[in-house]
mmCIF file of C-alpha atoms in Angstrom:
data_model
loop_
_atom_site.group_PDB
_atom_site.id
_atom_site.type_symbol
_atom_site.label_atom_id
_atom_site.label_comp_id
_atom_site.label_asym_id
_atom_site.label_seq_id
_atom_site.Cartn_x
_atom_site.Cartn_y
_atom_site.Cartn_z
ATOM 1 C CA GLN A 1 -0.048 0.131 -0.019
ATOM 2 C CA VAL A 2 1.154 3.353 -0.936
ATOM 3 C CA GLN A 3 1.131 6.174 1.451
ATOM 4 C CA LEU A 4 1.576 10.035 0.276
ATOM 5 C CA VAL A 5 2.462 12.844 2.113
ATOM 6 C CA GLU A 6 2.275 16.140 0.752
ATOM 7 C CA SER A 7 4.203 19.293 2.365
ATOM 8 C CA GLY A 8 5.255 22.879 1.170
ATOM 9 C CA GLY A 9 1.877 24.503 1.935
ATOM 10 C CA GLY A 10 1.733 27.718 3.904
ATOM 11 C CA LEU A 11 0.582 31.482 3.749
ATOM 12 C CA VAL A 12 1.784 33.438 0.722
ATOM 13 C CA GLN A 13 0.975 36.546 -0.633
ATOM 14 C CA PRO A 14 -1.040 37.439 -3.779
ATOM 15 C CA GLY A 15 1.877 37.315 -6.837
ATOM 16 C CA GLY A 16 4.289 34.889 -4.522
ATOM 17 C CA SER A 17 5.279 31.503 -5.107
ATOM 18 C CA LEU A 18 5.211 27.914 -3.560
ATOM 19 C CA THR A 19 6.482 24.546 -4.310
ATOM 20 C CA LEU A 20 4.194 21.784 -3.057
ATOM 21 C CA SER A 21 5.730 18.168 -2.623
ATOM 22 C CA CYS A 22 3.922 14.526 -2.503
ATOM 23 C CA THR A 23 6.360 11.778 -1.164
ATOM 24 C CA ALA A 24 5.288 8.294 -1.375
ATOM 25 C CA SER A 25 6.083 5.764 1.087
ATOM 26 C CA GLY A 26 5.435 1.851 1.862
ATOM 27 C CA ARG A 27 5.969 1.087 -1.906
ATOM 28 C CA THR A 28 7.027 3.476 -4.990
ATOM 29 C CA PHE A 29 4.598 5.104 -7.275
ATOM 30 C CA ASN A 30 5.415 2.423 -10.030
ATOM 31 C CA SER A 31 4.207 3.278 -13.236
ATOM 32 C CA ASP A 32 1.359 5.349 -11.587
ATOM 33 C CA PRO A 33 0.237 9.031 -13.172
ATOM 34 C CA VAL A 34 0.252 11.450 -10.044
ATOM 35 C CA GLY A 35 -2.351 14.269 -9.935
ATOM 36 C CA TRP A 36 -2.868 17.354 -7.844
ATOM 37 C CA PHE A 37 -6.178 18.394 -6.722
ATOM 38 C CA ARG A 38 -7.418 21.131 -4.458
ATOM 39 C CA GLN A 39 -10.719 22.051 -2.331
ATOM 40 C CA ALA A 40 -11.769 25.373 -1.213
ATOM 41 C CA PRO A 41 -14.086 25.289 1.473
ATOM 42 C CA GLY A 42 -17.486 24.809 0.447
ATOM 43 C CA LYS A 43 -16.341 23.849 -2.734
ATOM 44 C CA GLU A 44 -15.941 20.458 -4.415
ATOM 45 C CA ARG A 45 -12.809 19.449 -5.245
ATOM 46 C CA GLU A 46 -11.433 20.339 -8.311
ATOM 47 C CA PHE A 47 -8.439 18.932 -10.583
ATOM 48 C CA VAL A 48 -5.198 21.060 -10.809
ATOM 49 C CA SER A 49 -2.588 19.259 -12.775
ATOM 50 C CA VAL A 50 -1.217 15.387 -13.509
ATOM 51 C CA ILE A 51 1.499 13.960 -14.792
ATOM 52 C CA SER A 52 2.184 10.693 -16.555
ATOM 53 C CA TRP A 53 5.236 8.148 -14.934
ATOM 54 C CA SER A 54 7.509 9.392 -17.799
ATOM 55 C CA GLY A 55 6.367 13.127 -17.675
ATOM 56 C CA THR A 56 5.660 13.117 -21.305
ATOM 57 C CA THR A 57 2.172 13.684 -20.496
ATOM 58 C CA ILE A 58 0.833 16.579 -18.308
ATOM 59 C CA PHE A 59 -2.461 18.210 -18.180
ATOM 60 C CA TYR A 60 -3.265 21.656 -16.179
ATOM 61 C CA ALA A 61 -6.654 22.925 -14.976
ATOM 62 C CA ASP A 62 -7.358 26.142 -17.222
ATOM 63 C CA SER A 63 -7.335 28.050 -14.001
ATOM 64 C CA VAL A 64 -3.525 27.190 -13.590
ATOM 65 C CA GLN A 65 -2.378 26.888 -16.783
ATOM 66 C CA GLY A 66 0.993 28.937 -17.183
ATOM 67 C CA ARG A 67 1.198 29.501 -13.486
ATOM 68 C CA PHE A 68 1.604 26.501 -12.224
ATOM 69 C CA THR A 69 3.981 23.344 -13.295
ATOM 70 C CA ILE A 70 3.689 19.750 -12.109
ATOM 71 C CA SER A 71 7.234 17.592 -12.213
ATOM 72 C CA ARG A 72 8.516 14.297 -11.073
ATOM 73 C CA ASP A 73 11.305 12.724 -9.672
ATOM 74 C CA ASN A 74 10.905 8.956 -9.583
ATOM 75 C CA GLY A 75 14.046 8.334 -7.950
ATOM 76 C CA MET A 76 12.985 10.223 -4.863
ATOM 77 C CA ASN A 77 9.434 9.083 -5.421
ATOM 78 C CA THR A 78 8.427 12.545 -5.097
ATOM 79 C CA VAL A 79 6.017 14.525 -7.334
ATOM 80 C CA TYR A 80 6.167 18.228 -7.208
ATOM 81 C CA LEU A 81 3.811 21.322 -8.192
ATOM 82 C CA GLN A 82 5.460 24.891 -8.528
ATOM 83 C CA MET A 83 3.105 27.601 -8.366
ATOM 84 C CA ASN A 84 3.762 31.088 -9.373
ATOM 85 C CA SER A 85 1.618 34.166 -9.386
ATOM 86 C CA LEU A 86 -0.450 32.997 -6.924
ATOM 87 C CA LYS A 87 -3.821 34.536 -6.496
ATOM 88 C CA PRO A 88 -6.617 34.473 -3.399
ATOM 89 C CA GLU A 89 -9.156 31.886 -5.555
ATOM 90 C CA ASP A 90 -5.740 29.604 -5.712
ATOM 91 C CA THR A 91 -6.371 29.166 -1.204
ATOM 92 C CA ALA A 92 -7.707 25.501 -0.921
ATOM 93 C CA VAL A 93 -6.026 22.407 0.912
ATOM 94 C CA TYR A 94 -4.059 20.726 -1.783
ATOM 95 C CA TYR A 95 -4.304 16.754 -2.539
ATOM 96 C CA CYS A 96 -1.756 14.297 -4.420
ATOM 97 C CA ALA A 97 -3.264 11.294 -5.713
ATOM 98 C CA GLY A 98 -2.076 8.025 -7.198
ATOM 99 C CA ASP A 99 -3.117 5.449 -9.835
ATOM 100 C CA PRO A 100 -6.082 6.675 -11.680
ATOM 101 C CA ASP A 101 -8.458 4.199 -13.231
ATOM 102 C CA GLY A 102 -10.519 5.950 -15.773
ATOM 103 C CA SER A 103 -9.879 9.642 -15.902
ATOM 104 C CA TRP A 104 -6.913 11.360 -14.820
ATOM 105 C CA LYS A 105 -9.207 14.623 -13.989
ATOM 106 C CA ASN A 106 -11.881 12.890 -11.969
ATOM 107 C CA TRP A 107 -10.871 12.491 -8.463
ATOM 108 C CA SER A 108 -12.870 10.013 -7.632
ATOM 109 C CA ASP A 109 -11.182 7.483 -10.098
ATOM 110 C CA TYR A 110 -7.670 7.514 -8.243
ATOM 111 C CA GLY A 111 -6.560 4.961 -6.213
ATOM 112 C CA TYR A 112 -4.879 6.760 -3.323
ATOM 113 C CA TRP A 113 -4.393 9.817 -1.653
ATOM 114 C CA GLY A 114 -2.789 12.020 0.886
ATOM 115 C CA GLN A 115 -4.112 13.859 3.948
ATOM 116 C CA GLY A 116 -3.603 17.295 2.194
ATOM 117 C CA THR A 117 -1.745 20.493 2.803
ATOM 118 C CA GLN A 118 -3.427 23.767 3.226
ATOM 119 C CA VAL A 119 -2.194 26.695 0.878
ATOM 120 C CA THR A 120 -3.329 30.287 1.858
ATOM 121 C CA VAL A 121 -3.099 33.460 -0.426
ATOM 122 C CA SER A 122 -3.875 36.436 1.188
ATOM 123 C CA SER A 123 -2.436 40.115 1.889
#
């Protein structure tokens, strides 16, 4: 069983940057795609980005395209989400997830999840 741990969240001013990390333990990611999702208070969990095992296939939500960059280091069992030009509407708990069975953009299709890390964008 894979355990995922997210880190790197925090409080940042609008326009600032953060890098989130998602590290697997228990076993490696194997060949799993890994996605990032977020959930703001009172809202549904939404897709942010996903990366294939090789890193050659990447998708972003329209709302983060051009501002966020996903990457992975399979040797370190870690997936990253570099977030630039942060906006207050990016405030949410960010989750990473692996092993989608179906749509890579549908959170309910993923097989395992982390506990999330809070990102707050505020002045």
